[in-house]
Every structure is written in structure tokens, then in C-alpha cells.
JSON list of C-alpha atoms in Angstrom, two decimals:
[
{"chain": "A", "resi": 14, "resn": "ALA", "atom": "CA", "xyz": [0.00, 0.00, 0.00]},
{"chain": "A", "resi": 15, "resn": "ASP", "atom": "CA", "xyz": [1.23, 3.49, -0.68]},
{"chain": "A", "resi": 16, "resn": "LYS", "atom": "CA", "xyz": [1.29, 6.34, 1.82]},
{"chain": "A", "resi": 17, "resn": "ALA", "atom": "CA", "xyz": [-1.48, 8.31, 0.05]},
{"chain": "A", "resi": 18, "resn": "ALA", "atom": "CA", "xyz": [-3.84, 5.32, 0.20]},
{"chain": "A", "resi": 19, "resn": "ALA", "atom": "CA", "xyz": [-3.04, 4.70, 3.87]},
{"chain": "A", "resi": 20, "resn": "THR", "atom": "CA", "xyz": [-3.60, 8.39, 4.64]},
{"chain": "A", "resi": 21, "resn": "LYS", "atom": "CA", "xyz": [-6.95, 8.38, 2.84]},
{"chain": "A", "resi": 22, "resn": "GLU", "atom": "CA", "xyz": [-8.01, 5.22, 4.69]},
{"chain": "A", "resi": 23, "resn": "ALA", "atom": "CA", "xyz": [-6.95, 6.67, 8.05]},
{"chain": "A", "resi": 24, "resn": "GLU", "atom": "CA", "xyz": [-8.86, 9.90, 7.41]},
{"chain": "A", "resi": 25, "resn": "GLY", "atom": "CA", "xyz": [-12.03, 8.02, 6.44]},
{"chain": "A", "resi": 26, "resn": "LEU", "atom": "CA", "xyz": [-11.80, 5.74, 9.46]},
{"chain": "A", "resi": 27, "resn": "ALA", "atom": "CA", "xyz": [-11.18, 8.71, 11.78]},
{"chain": "A", "resi": 28, "resn": "VAL", "atom": "CA", "xyz": [-14.29, 10.47, 10.46]},
{"chain": "A", "resi": 29, "resn": "ALA", "atom": "CA", "xyz": [-16.33, 7.31, 11.07]},
{"chain": "A", "resi": 30, "resn": "MET", "atom": "CA", "xyz": [-14.88, 6.90, 14.56]},
{"chain": "A", "resi": 31, "resn": "SER", "atom": "CA", "xyz": [-15.67, 10.55, 15.35]},
{"chain": "A", "resi": 32, "resn": "ALA", "atom": "CA", "xyz": [-19.28, 10.01, 14.29]},
{"chain": "A", "resi": 33, "resn": "LYS", "atom": "CA", "xyz": [-19.53, 6.86, 16.41]},
{"chain": "A", "resi": 34, "resn": "HIS", "atom": "CA", "xyz": [-18.14, 8.57, 19.51]},
{"chain": "A", "resi": 35, "resn": "LYS", "atom": "CA", "xyz": [-20.38, 11.59, 19.00]},
{"chain": "A", "resi": 36, "resn": "THR", "atom": "CA", "xyz": [-23.45, 9.37, 18.55]},
{"chain": "A", "resi": 37, "resn": "TYR", "atom": "CA", "xyz": [-22.78, 7.45, 21.75]},
{"chain": "A", "resi": 38, "resn": "ASN", "atom": "CA", "xyz": [-21.39, 10.43, 23.71]},
{"chain": "A", "resi": 39, "resn": "THR", "atom": "CA", "xyz": [-18.32, 8.48, 24.80]},
{"chain": "A", "resi": 40, "resn": "GLY", "atom": "CA", "xyz": [-16.18, 11.54, 25.45]},
{"chain": "A", "resi": 41, "resn": "PHE", "atom": "CA", "xyz": [-13.64, 10.35, 22.90]},
{"chain": "A", "resi": 42, "resn": "ALA", "atom": "CA", "xyz": [-12.84, 11.71, 19.45]},
{"chain": "A", "resi": 43, "resn": "GLY", "atom": "CA", "xyz": [-11.98, 9.70, 16.36]},
{"chain": "A", "resi": 44, "resn": "ALA", "atom": "CA", "xyz": [-8.61, 8.43, 15.25]},
{"chain": "A", "resi": 45, "resn": "LYS", "atom": "CA", "xyz": [-7.15, 5.35, 13.62]},
{"chain": "A", "resi": 46, "resn": "VAL", "atom": "CA", "xyz": [-3.63, 4.04, 13.24]},
{"chain": "A", "resi": 47, "resn": "VAL", "atom": "CA", "xyz": [-3.13, 2.76, 9.69]},
{"chain": "A", "resi": 48, "resn": "CYS", "atom": "CA", "xyz": [0.05, 1.11, 8.48]},
{"chain": "A", "resi": 49, "resn": "ALA", "atom": "CA", "xyz": [1.24, 1.45, 4.88]},
{"chain": "A", "resi": 50, "resn": "ALA", "atom": "CA", "xyz": [3.01, -1.88, 4.48]},
{"chain": "A", "resi": 51, "resn": "ASP", "atom": "CA", "xyz": [5.09, -3.22, 1.62]},
{"chain": "A", "resi": 52, "resn": "LYS", "atom": "CA", "xyz": [3.42, -6.64, 1.83]},
{"chain": "A", "resi": 53, "resn": "PRO", "atom": "CA", "xyz": [0.05, -8.06, 2.89]},
{"chain": "A", "resi": 54, "resn": "VAL", "atom": "CA", "xyz": [-0.46, -8.53, 6.62]},
{"chain": "A", "resi": 55, "resn": "ALA", "atom": "CA", "xyz": [-0.93, -12.27, 6.01]},
{"chain": "A", "resi": 56, "resn": "ASP", "atom": "CA", "xyz": [2.72, -12.39, 4.85]},
{"chain": "A", "resi": 57, "resn": "TRP", "atom": "CA", "xyz": [4.17, -10.52, 7.85]},
{"chain": "A", "resi": 58, "resn": "THR", "atom": "CA", "xyz": [6.84, -12.15, 9.96]},
{"chain": "A", "resi": 59, "resn": "ALA", "atom": "CA", "xyz": [7.02, -11.93, 13.74]},
{"chain": "A", "resi": 60, "resn": "ALA", "atom": "CA", "xyz": [9.71, -9.26, 13.26]},
{"chain": "A", "resi": 61, "resn": "ASP", "atom": "CA", "xyz": [7.32, -7.21, 11.08]},
{"chain": "A", "resi": 62, "resn": "ARG", "atom": "CA", "xyz": [4.69, -7.31, 13.83]},
{"chain": "A", "resi": 63, "resn": "GLU", "atom": "CA", "xyz": [7.27, -6.30, 16.44]},
{"chain": "A", "resi": 64, "resn": "THR", "atom": "CA", "xyz": [8.30, -3.34, 14.26]},
{"chain": "A", "resi": 65, "resn": "LEU", "atom": "CA", "xyz": [4.67, -2.25, 13.99]},
{"chain": "A", "resi": 66, "resn": "LEU", "atom": "CA", "xyz": [4.13, -2.56, 17.75]},
{"chain": "A", "resi": 67, "resn": "ASP", "atom": "CA", "xyz": [7.31, -0.56, 18.43]},
{"chain": "A", "resi": 68, "resn": "ALA", "atom": "CA", "xyz": [6.25, 2.19, 16.03]},
{"chain": "A", "resi": 69, "resn": "THR", "atom": "CA", "xyz": [2.73, 2.30, 17.48]},
{"chain": "A", "resi": 70, "resn": "ALA", "atom": "CA", "xyz": [4.04, 2.45, 21.04]},
{"chain": "A", "resi": 71, "resn": "SER", "atom": "CA", "xyz": [6.37, 5.31, 20.05]},
{"chain": "A", "resi": 72, "resn": "LEU", "atom": "CA", "xyz": [3.45, 7.18, 18.47]},
{"chain": "A", "resi": 73, "resn": "LEU", "atom": "CA", "xyz": [1.23, 6.71, 21.52]},
{"chain": "A", "resi": 74, "resn": "GLU", "atom": "CA", "xyz": [4.03, 7.82, 23.85]},
{"chain": "A", "resi": 75, "resn": "GLU", "atom": "CA", "xyz": [4.71, 10.88, 21.67]},
{"chain": "A", "resi": 76, "resn": "LEU", "atom": "CA", "xyz": [1.01, 11.82, 21.78]},
{"chain": "A", "resi": 77, "resn": "ASP", "atom": "CA", "xyz": [1.15, 11.51, 25.59]},
{"chain": "A", "resi": 78, "resn": "GLY", "atom": "CA", "xyz": [-2.47, 10.58, 26.21]},
{"chain": "A", "resi": 79, "resn": "ALA", "atom": "CA", "xyz": [-4.01, 12.51, 23.32]},
{"chain": "A", "resi": 80, "resn": "MET", "atom": "CA", "xyz": [-4.70, 9.13, 21.67]},
{"chain": "A", "resi": 81, "resn": "TYR", "atom": "CA", "xyz": [-5.65, 5.70, 22.99]},
{"chain": "A", "resi": 82, "resn": "THR", "atom": "CA", "xyz": [-5.98, 2.50, 20.99]},
{"chain": "A", "resi": 83, "resn": "GLY", "atom": "CA", "xyz": [-7.72, -0.83, 21.30]},
{"chain": "A", "resi": 84, "resn": "CYS", "atom": "CA", "xyz": [-7.98, -4.19, 19.60]},
{"chain": "A", "resi": 85, "resn": "ASP", "atom": "CA", "xyz": [-9.04, -3.90, 15.96]},
{"chain": "A", "resi": 86, "resn": "MET", "atom": "CA", "xyz": [-8.57, -5.64, 12.63]},
{"chain": "A", "resi": 87, "resn": "ASN", "atom": "CA", "xyz": [-5.41, -7.72, 12.33]},
{"chain": "A", "resi": 88, "resn": "THR", "atom": "CA", "xyz": [-4.60, -7.38, 16.04]},
{"chain": "A", "resi": 89, "resn": "THR", "atom": "CA", "xyz": [-4.94, -9.92, 18.82]},
{"chain": "A", "resi": 90, "resn": "PRO", "atom": "CA", "xyz": [-5.30, -9.64, 22.59]},
{"chain": "A", "resi": 91, "resn": "ALA", "atom": "CA", "xyz": [-1.68, -10.80, 22.87]},
{"chain": "A", "resi": 92, "resn": "MET", "atom": "CA", "xyz": [-0.56, -7.94, 20.62]},
{"chain": "A", "resi": 93, "resn": "MET", "atom": "CA", "xyz": [-2.59, -5.49, 22.72]},
{"chain": "A", "resi": 94, "resn": "GLN", "atom": "CA", "xyz": [-0.96, -6.83, 25.88]},
{"chain": "A", "resi": 95, "resn": "SER", "atom": "CA", "xyz": [2.47, -6.35, 24.30]},
{"chain": "A", "resi": 96, "resn": "LEU", "atom": "CA", "xyz": [1.56, -2.80, 23.26]},
{"chain": "A", "resi": 97, "resn": "HIS", "atom": "CA", "xyz": [0.19, -2.10, 26.74]},
{"chain": "A", "resi": 98, "resn": "ASP", "atom": "CA", "xyz": [3.47, -3.28, 28.25]},
{"chain": "A", "resi": 99, "resn": "ARG", "atom": "CA", "xyz": [5.53, -1.18, 25.81]},
{"chain": "A", "resi": 100, "resn": "CYS", "atom": "CA", "xyz": [3.52, 1.89, 26.80]},
{"chain": "A", "resi": 101, "resn": "GLY", "atom": "CA", "xyz": [4.00, 1.33, 30.52]},
{"chain": "A", "resi": 102, "resn": "GLY", "atom": "CA", "xyz": [0.36, 0.36, 31.02]},
{"chain": "A", "resi": 103, "resn": "ARG", "atom": "CA", "xyz": [-1.00, 3.49, 29.36]},
{"chain": "A", "resi": 104, "resn": "TYR", "atom": "CA", "xyz": [-2.89, 4.28, 26.13]},
{"chain": "A", "resi": 105, "resn": "VAL", "atom": "CA", "xyz": [-4.37, 0.82, 25.41]},
{"chain": "A", "resi": 106, "resn": "LEU", "atom": "CA", "xyz": [-8.09, 0.26, 25.98]},
{"chain": "A", "resi": 107, "resn": "ALA", "atom": "CA", "xyz": [-8.76, -3.46, 26.08]},
{"chain": "A", "resi": 108, "resn": "ALA", "atom": "CA", "xyz": [-10.07, -6.05, 28.53]},
{"chain": "A", "resi": 109, "resn": "LEU", "atom": "CA", "xyz": [-6.55, -7.34, 29.09]},
{"chain": "A", "resi": 110, "resn": "ALA", "atom": "CA", "xyz": [-7.11, -8.40, 32.69]},
{"chain": "A", "resi": 111, "resn": "ASN", "atom": "CA", "xyz": [-10.02, -10.59, 31.63]},
{"chain": "A", "resi": 112, "resn": "GLU", "atom": "CA", "xyz": [-8.57, -13.40, 29.52]},
{"chain": "A", "resi": 113, "resn": "THR", "atom": "CA", "xyz": [-12.05, -14.81, 28.88]},
{"chain": "A", "resi": 114, "resn": "CYS", "atom": "CA", "xyz": [-13.17, -11.61, 27.13]},
{"chain": "A", "resi": 115, "resn": "CYS", "atom": "CA", "xyz": [-12.70, -11.96, 23.38]},
{"chain": "A", "resi": 116, "resn": "PRO", "atom": "CA", "xyz": [-12.83, -8.54, 21.67]},
{"chain": "A", "resi": 117, "resn": "ASN", "atom": "CA", "xyz": [-14.43, -10.08, 18.57]},
{"chain": "A", "resi": 118, "resn": "THR", "atom": "CA", "xyz": [-17.23, -11.68, 20.57]},
{"chain": "A", "resi": 119, "resn": "ALA", "atom": "CA", "xyz": [-17.74, -8.49, 22.59]},
{"chain": "A", "resi": 120, "resn": "THR", "atom": "CA", "xyz": [-17.98, -6.43, 19.38]},
{"chain": "A", "resi": 121, "resn": "ALA", "atom": "CA", "xyz": [-20.37, -8.97, 17.87]},
{"chain": "A", "resi": 122, "resn": "ALA", "atom": "CA", "xyz": [-22.60, -8.71, 20.94]},
{"chain": "A", "resi": 123, "resn": "GLY", "atom": "CA", "xyz": [-22.72, -4.94, 20.44]},
{"chain": "A", "resi": 124, "resn": "VAL", "atom": "CA", "xyz": [-23.57, -5.33, 16.76]},
{"chain": "A", "resi": 125, "resn": "LEU", "atom": "CA", "xyz": [-26.31, -7.85, 17.51]},
{"chain": "A", "resi": 126, "resn": "GLY", "atom": "CA", "xyz": [-27.68, -5.60, 20.24]},
{"chain": "A", "resi": 127, "resn": "ALA", "atom": "CA", "xyz": [-27.82, -2.64, 17.86]},
{"chain": "A", "resi": 128, "resn": "VAL", "atom": "CA", "xyz": [-29.56, -4.69, 15.17]},
{"chain": "A", "resi": 129, "resn": "THR", "atom": "CA", "xyz": [-32.03, -6.06, 17.71]},
{"chain": "A", "resi": 130, "resn": "ALA", "atom": "CA", "xyz": [-32.80, -2.53, 18.91]},
{"chain": "A", "resi": 131, "resn": "CYS", "atom": "CA", "xyz": [-33.42, -1.41, 15.32]},
{"chain": "A", "resi": 132, "resn": "VAL", "atom": "CA", "xyz": [-36.11, -4.09, 14.86]},
{"chain": "A", "resi": 133, "resn": "ASP", "atom": "CA", "xyz": [-37.89, -3.41, 18.16]},
{"chain": "A", "resi": 134, "resn": "GLY", "atom": "CA", "xyz": [-36.19, -6.24, 20.02]},
{"chain": "A", "resi": 135, "resn": "ASP", "atom": "CA", "xyz": [-37.13, -9.22, 17.90]},
{"chain": "A", "resi": 136, "resn": "VAL", "atom": "CA", "xyz": [-34.89, -10.65, 15.17]},
{"chain": "A", "resi": 137, "resn": "ARG", "atom": "CA", "xyz": [-36.90, -13.89, 14.80]},
{"chain": "A", "resi": 138, "resn": "GLY", "atom": "CA", "xyz": [-38.23, -14.43, 11.29]},
{"chain": "A", "resi": 139, "resn": "LYS", "atom": "CA", "xyz": [-36.19, -11.58, 9.83]},
{"chain": "A", "resi": 140, "resn": "THR", "atom": "CA", "xyz": [-33.37, -11.87, 7.29]},
{"chain": "A", "resi": 141, "resn": "PHE", "atom": "CA", "xyz": [-30.13, -9.90, 7.60]},
{"chain": "A", "resi": 142, "resn": "VAL", "atom": "CA", "xyz": [-26.94, -9.69, 5.59]},
{"chain": "A", "resi": 143, "resn": "VAL", "atom": "CA", "xyz": [-23.65, -10.05, 7.47]},
{"chain": "A", "resi": 144, "resn": "HIS", "atom": "CA", "xyz": [-20.83, -8.44, 5.50]},
{"chain": "A", "resi": 145, "resn": "GLY", "atom": "CA", "xyz": [-17.81, -10.62, 6.18]},
{"chain": "A", "resi": 146, "resn": "CYS", "atom": "CA", "xyz": [-17.52, -13.67, 8.38]},
{"chain": "A", "resi": 147, "resn": "GLY", "atom": "CA", "xyz": [-14.27, -13.03, 10.19]},
{"chain": "A", "resi": 148, "resn": "GLY", "atom": "CA", "xyz": [-13.94, -12.85, 13.96]},
{"chain": "A", "resi": 149, "resn": "VAL", "atom": "CA", "xyz": [-16.84, -10.42, 14.41]},
{"chain": "A", "resi": 150, "resn": "GLY", "atom": "CA", "xyz": [-19.05, -11.27, 11.43]},
{"chain": "A", "resi": 151, "resn": "GLY", "atom": "CA", "xyz": [-18.79, -15.00, 12.11]},
{"chain": "A", "resi": 152, "resn": "ALA", "atom": "CA", "xyz": [-19.98, -14.50, 15.69]},
{"chain": "A", "resi": 153, "resn": "VAL", "atom": "CA", "xyz": [-22.84, -12.25, 14.54]},
{"chain": "A", "resi": 154, "resn": "ALA", "atom": "CA", "xyz": [-23.92, -14.78, 11.91]},
{"chain": "A", "resi": 155, "resn": "ALA", "atom": "CA", "xyz": [-23.89, -17.61, 14.45]}
]
């Protein structure tokens, strides 16, 4: 991916995150960390992931609390724990102390709750499209 594409993606995601936080009055603003990589994430080595975590930790430290991050696409709870440790226990929002809490399942529960609310609390007999069946979409579809 080139830098211009990564910048455009980050800007779009930040706008969407801002809208989400404003809608739910979380007190947060919107931001996303996007990496312009020379190869697909599926082809990354452990060293590539370590480089990304180091760079992200440096960015979060530089921003000194102006930005927090959490588990998202292509990250795992283990990666979030590593990032948390690199940042001295600051700037990472994740249920790290609760090993039974899967961020994908938690997100899926929120999605299902929102859909249920939109149909007055009853999804029985209704048909929905789930875009993607990864960690979140698969749990929603189930």
C-alpha cells in the first residue's frame, strides 16, 4: 500500500470513529492508526509485527495521552498486551485483565444488540446480511 492510500483510509476511518463517539457520547474523538506496508499482513513475519508494535508504542508515547488505541482488525489480545506493556500500562483500551473476554465476541454482541434494537427487540423471522464472516461477522452470523 502506498502512503497516500493509507492516509486516505486513516482519514475516512477517523471520520467514522468521530461520528460513532459523538453518537454514543463516549467523550472520545476519532482516530485510527493505519500502516502502509510493503506486503500483505498475512505475509508478515514476527519481526514485522514487532516493528509495527514498536512504532505504534512510540506514536502513543509521543502523543502523551491525546490518543488511545484498542484491539481492531489484524490485532490480537496478545498484541494489545504487548503494546500495553511497551507503553507502561498506558494508552491501550482493552479487557486485558479478563482473559475470557474476546474482543471479537464483545464487538459482535454490540452489533447484535444494535440490530435487535433497530427491529424493536425481535430478530426472529427476519433476514439480515452479514458483510464478512471473520472474527466479528462470524460470531454475529452464528
